[in-house]
mmCIF file of C-alpha atoms in Angstrom:
data_model
loop_
_atom_site.group_PDB
_atom_site.id
_atom_site.type_symbol
_atom_site.label_atom_id
_atom_site.label_comp_id
_atom_site.label_asym_id
_atom_site.label_seq_id
_atom_site.Cartn_x
_atom_site.Cartn_y
_atom_site.Cartn_z
ATOM 1 C CA MET A 748 6.900 -11.291 3.209
ATOM 2 C CA ILE A 749 7.741 -12.519 6.783
ATOM 3 C CA LYS A 750 10.110 -14.982 5.221
ATOM 4 C CA THR A 751 11.786 -12.087 3.156
ATOM 5 C CA LEU A 752 11.817 -9.635 6.322
ATOM 6 C CA ALA A 753 13.399 -12.210 8.352
ATOM 7 C CA ALA A 754 16.195 -13.167 5.783
ATOM 8 C CA SER A 755 17.239 -9.572 5.245
ATOM 9 C CA ALA A 756 17.344 -9.012 9.227
ATOM 10 C CA ALA A 757 19.814 -12.025 9.352
ATOM 11 C CA LEU A 758 21.584 -10.867 6.592
ATOM 12 C CA ALA A 759 22.193 -7.153 8.249
ATOM 13 C CA LEU A 760 23.083 -8.794 11.584
ATOM 14 C CA ALA A 761 25.660 -11.124 9.483
ATOM 15 C CA LEU A 762 27.439 -8.141 8.034
ATOM 16 C CA ALA A 763 27.417 -6.054 11.315
ATOM 17 C CA THR A 764 30.332 -5.982 13.526
ATOM 18 C CA ALA A 765 30.341 -4.767 17.453
ATOM 19 C CA ALA A 766 31.620 -1.370 16.499
ATOM 20 C CA HIS A 767 28.130 -0.586 14.962
ATOM 21 C CA ALA A 768 25.292 -0.529 17.552
ATOM 22 C CA GLY A 769 21.759 -1.472 16.041
ATOM 23 C CA GLU A 770 18.819 -0.147 17.134
ATOM 24 C CA VAL A 771 14.884 -0.712 17.055
ATOM 25 C CA TYR A 772 12.991 2.195 16.206
ATOM 26 C CA THR A 773 9.095 2.885 15.874
ATOM 27 C CA GLY A 774 7.322 5.700 14.433
ATOM 28 C CA ILE A 775 3.706 6.750 12.572
ATOM 29 C CA GLY A 776 2.929 8.193 9.190
ATOM 30 C CA THR A 777 1.056 7.532 6.219
ATOM 31 C CA HIS A 778 1.288 3.773 6.617
ATOM 32 C CA GLY A 779 0.333 3.814 9.881
ATOM 33 C CA ALA A 780 1.938 2.714 13.010
ATOM 34 C CA MET A 781 5.438 1.381 12.127
ATOM 35 C CA LEU A 782 7.874 -0.871 14.147
ATOM 36 C CA GLY A 783 11.712 -1.661 12.610
ATOM 37 C CA TYR A 784 15.304 -2.767 12.944
ATOM 38 C CA ALA A 785 18.183 -0.917 11.597
ATOM 39 C CA GLN A 786 21.845 -2.296 11.692
ATOM 40 C CA PRO A 787 24.610 0.055 10.666
ATOM 41 C CA VAL A 788 27.592 -1.956 8.411
ATOM 42 C CA ALA A 789 29.521 0.933 8.099
ATOM 43 C CA PRO A 790 29.888 4.702 9.070
ATOM 44 C CA SER A 791 27.923 5.844 6.023
ATOM 45 C CA VAL A 792 25.735 2.518 5.572
ATOM 46 C CA THR A 793 22.843 1.260 7.284
ATOM 47 C CA LEU A 794 20.620 -1.565 6.667
ATOM 48 C CA ARG A 795 17.005 -1.711 7.777
ATOM 49 C CA ALA A 796 13.616 -4.005 7.783
ATOM 50 C CA ASP A 797 10.103 -2.532 9.157
ATOM 51 C CA VAL A 798 6.553 -3.244 9.042
ATOM 52 C CA ALA A 799 3.756 -0.427 8.779
ATOM 53 C CA SER A 800 0.165 -0.877 8.930
ATOM 54 C CA LEU A 801 -3.227 1.266 8.916
ATOM 55 C CA GLY A 802 -5.151 -1.636 9.066
ATOM 56 C CA SER A 803 -8.600 -1.924 7.406
ATOM 57 C CA HIS A 804 -10.921 1.049 7.000
ATOM 58 C CA SER A 805 -14.669 0.558 6.059
ATOM 59 C CA THR A 806 -16.665 3.744 4.540
ATOM 60 C CA THR A 807 -20.202 3.748 2.269
ATOM 61 C CA LYS A 808 -20.755 5.958 -0.428
ATOM 62 C CA THR A 809 -23.919 6.592 -2.943
ATOM 63 C CA GLU A 810 -22.705 7.753 -6.581
ATOM 64 C CA ASP A 811 -24.582 7.475 -10.063
ATOM 65 C CA GLY A 812 -27.446 5.753 -8.507
ATOM 66 C CA ILE A 813 -24.699 2.994 -6.812
ATOM 67 C CA HIS A 814 -24.430 2.105 -3.180
ATOM 68 C CA TYR A 815 -20.897 1.616 -2.678
ATOM 69 C CA ASP A 816 -19.409 -0.036 0.408
ATOM 70 C CA ALA A 817 -15.811 0.491 0.553
ATOM 71 C CA ASP A 818 -12.770 -1.626 2.163
ATOM 72 C CA LEU A 819 -9.217 0.225 2.505
ATOM 73 C CA LYS A 820 -6.514 -2.106 3.383
ATOM 74 C CA LEU A 821 -3.037 -0.638 3.595
ATOM 75 C CA SER A 822 -0.049 -2.718 4.999
ATOM 76 C CA ARG A 823 3.522 -2.822 4.060
ATOM 77 C CA GLY A 824 7.023 -4.180 5.045
ATOM 78 C CA GLY A 825 10.012 -3.080 3.652
ATOM 79 C CA VAL A 826 13.711 -3.760 3.372
ATOM 80 C CA PHE A 827 16.131 -0.548 2.749
ATOM 81 C CA ALA A 828 19.509 0.546 2.483
ATOM 82 C CA ASP A 829 20.498 4.002 3.870
ATOM 83 C CA TRP A 830 23.566 6.146 2.661
ATOM 84 C CA PHE A 831 24.549 8.890 4.703
ATOM 85 C CA PHE A 832 26.042 11.881 2.673
ATOM 86 C CA ARG A 833 25.924 14.365 5.526
ATOM 87 C CA GLY A 834 25.964 13.770 9.224
ATOM 88 C CA GLY A 835 22.641 12.199 9.748
ATOM 89 C CA TRP A 836 20.919 12.905 6.517
ATOM 90 C CA ARG A 837 20.637 9.919 4.092
ATOM 91 C CA LEU A 838 19.329 8.866 0.977
ATOM 92 C CA THR A 839 17.236 5.526 0.909
ATOM 93 C CA GLY A 840 16.629 2.956 -1.610
ATOM 94 C CA GLY A 841 15.064 -0.485 -0.968
ATOM 95 C CA VAL A 842 12.188 -2.770 -1.899
ATOM 96 C CA THR A 843 8.477 -2.882 -0.133
ATOM 97 C CA PHE A 844 6.245 -5.751 0.367
ATOM 98 C CA ASN A 845 2.581 -4.556 -0.192
ATOM 99 C CA ALA A 846 -1.022 -5.320 0.941
ATOM 100 C CA MET A 847 -2.730 -2.194 -0.637
ATOM 101 C CA LYS A 848 -6.047 -2.127 -1.964
ATOM 102 C CA LEU A 849 -9.564 -0.904 -2.136
ATOM 103 C CA ASP A 850 -12.659 -3.042 -2.372
ATOM 104 C CA LEU A 851 -15.821 -1.490 -3.589
ATOM 105 C CA VAL A 852 -18.926 -3.537 -3.786
ATOM 106 C CA GLY A 853 -21.887 -1.560 -5.523
ATOM 107 C CA ARG A 854 -25.310 -2.594 -4.427
ATOM 108 C CA PRO A 855 -28.492 -1.059 -6.052
ATOM 109 C CA THR A 856 -30.517 1.833 -4.996
ATOM 110 C CA ASN A 857 -34.162 1.575 -5.053
ATOM 111 C CA ASN A 858 -33.872 -1.617 -7.173
ATOM 112 C CA GLN A 859 -32.003 0.071 -9.837
ATOM 113 C CA ILE A 860 -28.399 0.332 -10.575
ATOM 114 C CA THR A 861 -26.561 2.351 -13.457
ATOM 115 C CA ILE A 862 -23.516 0.489 -15.079
ATOM 116 C CA GLY A 863 -22.050 2.876 -17.998
ATOM 117 C CA ASP A 864 -24.645 3.837 -20.046
ATOM 118 C CA THR A 865 -27.646 1.470 -19.213
ATOM 119 C CA THR A 866 -29.876 1.555 -16.202
ATOM 120 C CA TYR A 867 -30.762 -2.138 -14.927
ATOM 121 C CA ALA A 868 -33.743 -3.029 -12.902
ATOM 122 C CA THR A 869 -32.268 -5.490 -9.966
ATOM 123 C CA GLN A 870 -33.523 -7.907 -7.413
ATOM 124 C CA ASP A 871 -31.667 -9.306 -4.429
ATOM 125 C CA GLY A 872 -28.344 -10.347 -4.737
ATOM 126 C CA ASP A 873 -27.291 -7.879 -7.720
ATOM 127 C CA ARG A 874 -23.968 -6.153 -7.313
ATOM 128 C CA PHE A 875 -21.212 -4.446 -9.024
ATOM 129 C CA ASP A 876 -17.747 -4.876 -7.715
ATOM 130 C CA ALA A 877 -14.539 -3.295 -8.240
ATOM 131 C CA GLN A 878 -11.352 -3.236 -6.761
ATOM 132 C CA VAL A 879 -8.239 -1.130 -7.113
ATOM 133 C CA LYS A 880 -4.884 -3.147 -6.138
ATOM 134 C CA PHE A 881 -1.369 -1.712 -5.579
ATOM 135 C CA PRO A 882 1.862 -4.074 -6.838
ATOM 136 C CA LYS A 883 2.636 -6.623 -4.302
ATOM 137 C CA THR A 884 6.211 -5.902 -4.445
ATOM 138 C CA THR A 885 7.739 -2.624 -5.495
ATOM 139 C CA PRO A 886 11.005 -0.615 -5.390
ATOM 140 C CA PHE A 887 11.101 2.581 -2.948
ATOM 141 C CA LEU A 888 13.309 5.501 -2.965
ATOM 142 C CA GLY A 889 13.347 8.267 -0.432
ATOM 143 C CA PHE A 890 14.849 10.639 1.393
ATOM 144 C CA GLY A 891 15.590 11.066 5.395
ATOM 145 C CA TYR A 892 16.915 11.608 8.737
ATOM 146 C CA GLY A 893 18.387 9.097 11.614
ATOM 147 C CA HIS A 894 19.263 5.525 12.025
ATOM 148 C CA GLN A 895 23.261 6.277 11.239
ATOM 149 C CA GLY A 896 25.534 4.445 13.797
ATOM 150 C CA SER A 897 26.422 6.323 17.204
ATOM 151 C CA THR A 898 26.439 5.621 20.985
ATOM 152 C CA GLU A 899 24.999 2.655 22.627
ATOM 153 C CA GLY A 900 22.342 3.407 24.895
ATOM 154 C CA ALA A 901 21.120 6.365 22.914
ATOM 155 C CA TRP A 902 17.735 7.674 21.864
ATOM 156 C CA GLY A 903 17.151 9.584 18.395
ATOM 157 C CA PHE A 904 14.583 10.338 16.122
ATOM 158 C CA HIS A 905 14.034 9.685 12.558
ATOM 159 C CA PHE A 906 11.948 11.080 9.581
ATOM 160 C CA ASP A 907 11.413 9.639 6.086
ATOM 161 C CA VAL A 908 9.857 11.129 2.911
ATOM 162 C CA GLY A 909 9.918 8.814 -0.189
ATOM 163 C CA ALA A 910 7.529 6.693 -2.403
ATOM 164 C CA SER A 911 6.925 3.177 -3.140
ATOM 165 C CA ILE A 912 7.013 2.902 -7.022
ATOM 166 C CA GLY A 913 4.282 1.014 -9.113
ATOM 167 C CA ARG A 914 1.017 1.495 -11.003
ATOM 168 C CA ALA A 915 -2.239 0.539 -9.321
ATOM 169 C CA THR A 916 -4.555 -1.872 -11.398
ATOM 170 C CA VAL A 917 -8.225 -1.914 -11.788
ATOM 171 C CA SER A 918 -10.663 -4.636 -11.933
ATOM 172 C CA ALA A 919 -14.716 -4.742 -12.010
ATOM 173 C CA ALA A 920 -17.514 -7.059 -12.416
ATOM 174 C CA ALA A 921 -21.184 -7.260 -11.967
ATOM 175 C CA SER A 922 -22.889 -10.467 -10.399
ATOM 176 C CA GLY A 923 -25.980 -11.756 -9.327
ATOM 177 C CA PRO A 924 -29.588 -13.126 -10.584
ATOM 178 C CA THR A 925 -30.409 -10.234 -13.235
ATOM 179 C CA PHE A 926 -26.723 -10.416 -14.483
ATOM 180 C CA ASN A 927 -26.494 -13.866 -14.769
ATOM 181 C CA GLY A 928 -29.507 -14.597 -16.793
ATOM 182 C CA LEU A 929 -29.139 -11.971 -19.764
ATOM 183 C CA SER A 930 -28.844 -13.275 -23.064
ATOM 184 C CA ALA A 931 -25.806 -13.284 -25.131
ATOM 185 C CA THR A 932 -26.621 -9.858 -26.741
ATOM 186 C CA ASP A 933 -27.377 -8.199 -23.224
ATOM 187 C CA ARG A 934 -24.311 -9.834 -21.936
ATOM 188 C CA ALA A 935 -22.122 -8.305 -24.602
ATOM 189 C CA THR A 936 -23.911 -4.823 -23.739
ATOM 190 C CA LEU A 937 -23.043 -5.541 -20.111
ATOM 191 C CA ASN A 938 -19.637 -6.032 -20.599
ATOM 192 C CA ALA A 939 -19.281 -3.097 -22.451
ATOM 193 C CA ASN A 940 -20.888 -0.999 -19.809
ATOM 194 C CA VAL A 941 -18.784 -2.744 -17.019
ATOM 195 C CA ASP A 942 -15.644 -1.750 -19.430
ATOM 196 C CA LYS A 943 -16.602 2.061 -19.302
ATOM 197 C CA GLU A 944 -17.032 1.858 -15.631
ATOM 198 C CA THR A 945 -13.309 0.069 -15.407
ATOM 199 C CA GLN A 946 -12.021 2.742 -17.643
ATOM 200 C CA GLU A 947 -13.397 5.646 -15.745
ATOM 201 C CA LEU A 948 -12.056 4.194 -12.395
ATOM 202 C CA ARG A 949 -8.449 3.718 -14.364
ATOM 203 C CA ASP A 950 -8.844 7.700 -15.535
ATOM 204 C CA GLY A 951 -8.744 8.342 -11.678
ATOM 205 C CA VAL A 952 -6.894 6.172 -9.052
ATOM 206 C CA GLY A 953 -5.649 3.762 -11.955
ATOM 207 C CA LYS A 954 -3.076 6.720 -12.813
ATOM 208 C CA ILE A 955 -1.574 6.398 -9.169
ATOM 209 C CA ARG A 956 2.181 5.158 -10.137
ATOM 210 C CA ALA A 957 3.544 5.935 -6.623
ATOM 211 C CA ILE A 958 2.288 5.384 -2.727
ATOM 212 C CA PRO A 959 4.217 8.352 -0.976
ATOM 213 C CA GLN A 960 5.464 7.709 2.607
ATOM 214 C CA LEU A 961 5.980 10.202 5.143
ATOM 215 C CA SER A 962 7.026 9.042 8.567
ATOM 216 C CA LEU A 963 8.259 10.324 12.209
ATOM 217 C CA GLY A 964 9.219 8.615 15.045
ATOM 218 C CA VAL A 965 11.889 7.296 17.809
ATOM 219 C CA ASN A 966 14.734 4.883 17.954
ATOM 220 C CA TYR A 967 16.888 3.461 20.497
ATOM 221 C CA ARG A 968 20.575 2.110 20.066
ATOM 222 C CA PHE A 969 22.122 -0.673 22.136
#
């Protein structure tokens, strides 16, 4: 991702002329704190690259007899092209490079865990893990204001509304002494139960086909 952003920034600089002032910008939004660089290459076109991150957030939750330790990671980089159709108003297209996933570690409650239609008596080390993951590379479409070439040494502001388009994938697995020691028949039943739990997740978060972005910030031209 870093190499891609660096190459894109180099391309923007190569295309730019002295008549267009570059800018650095920062902001905050649904993807966390953001830092980027924008370079106008024509009166109505600007190329940009930025990175944003919310870091990692952890929480716990108990549902259907399963104690979940949840860990959410949300970071992304992006390269964008802005087309200004009226003053500072623009349409934006680009590509985002994502590190977005939700890890769920399910642990038994009262030495029991229910997976699908079966409740299992468990022992230390048994767990049910699931992961929801967004694609690493996705197209981006958006609408916003700001980043148009203007006077050097000037402050400005910008905002964006858009989405990275892609479908989340869901995976799950049961592991530990109890599950590793199952007979072939019981293993087949476990696999069916895991598939059912996985499908329930897909019916929820697995239907996500885009990650929205809303951000607001300031920029400085030089």
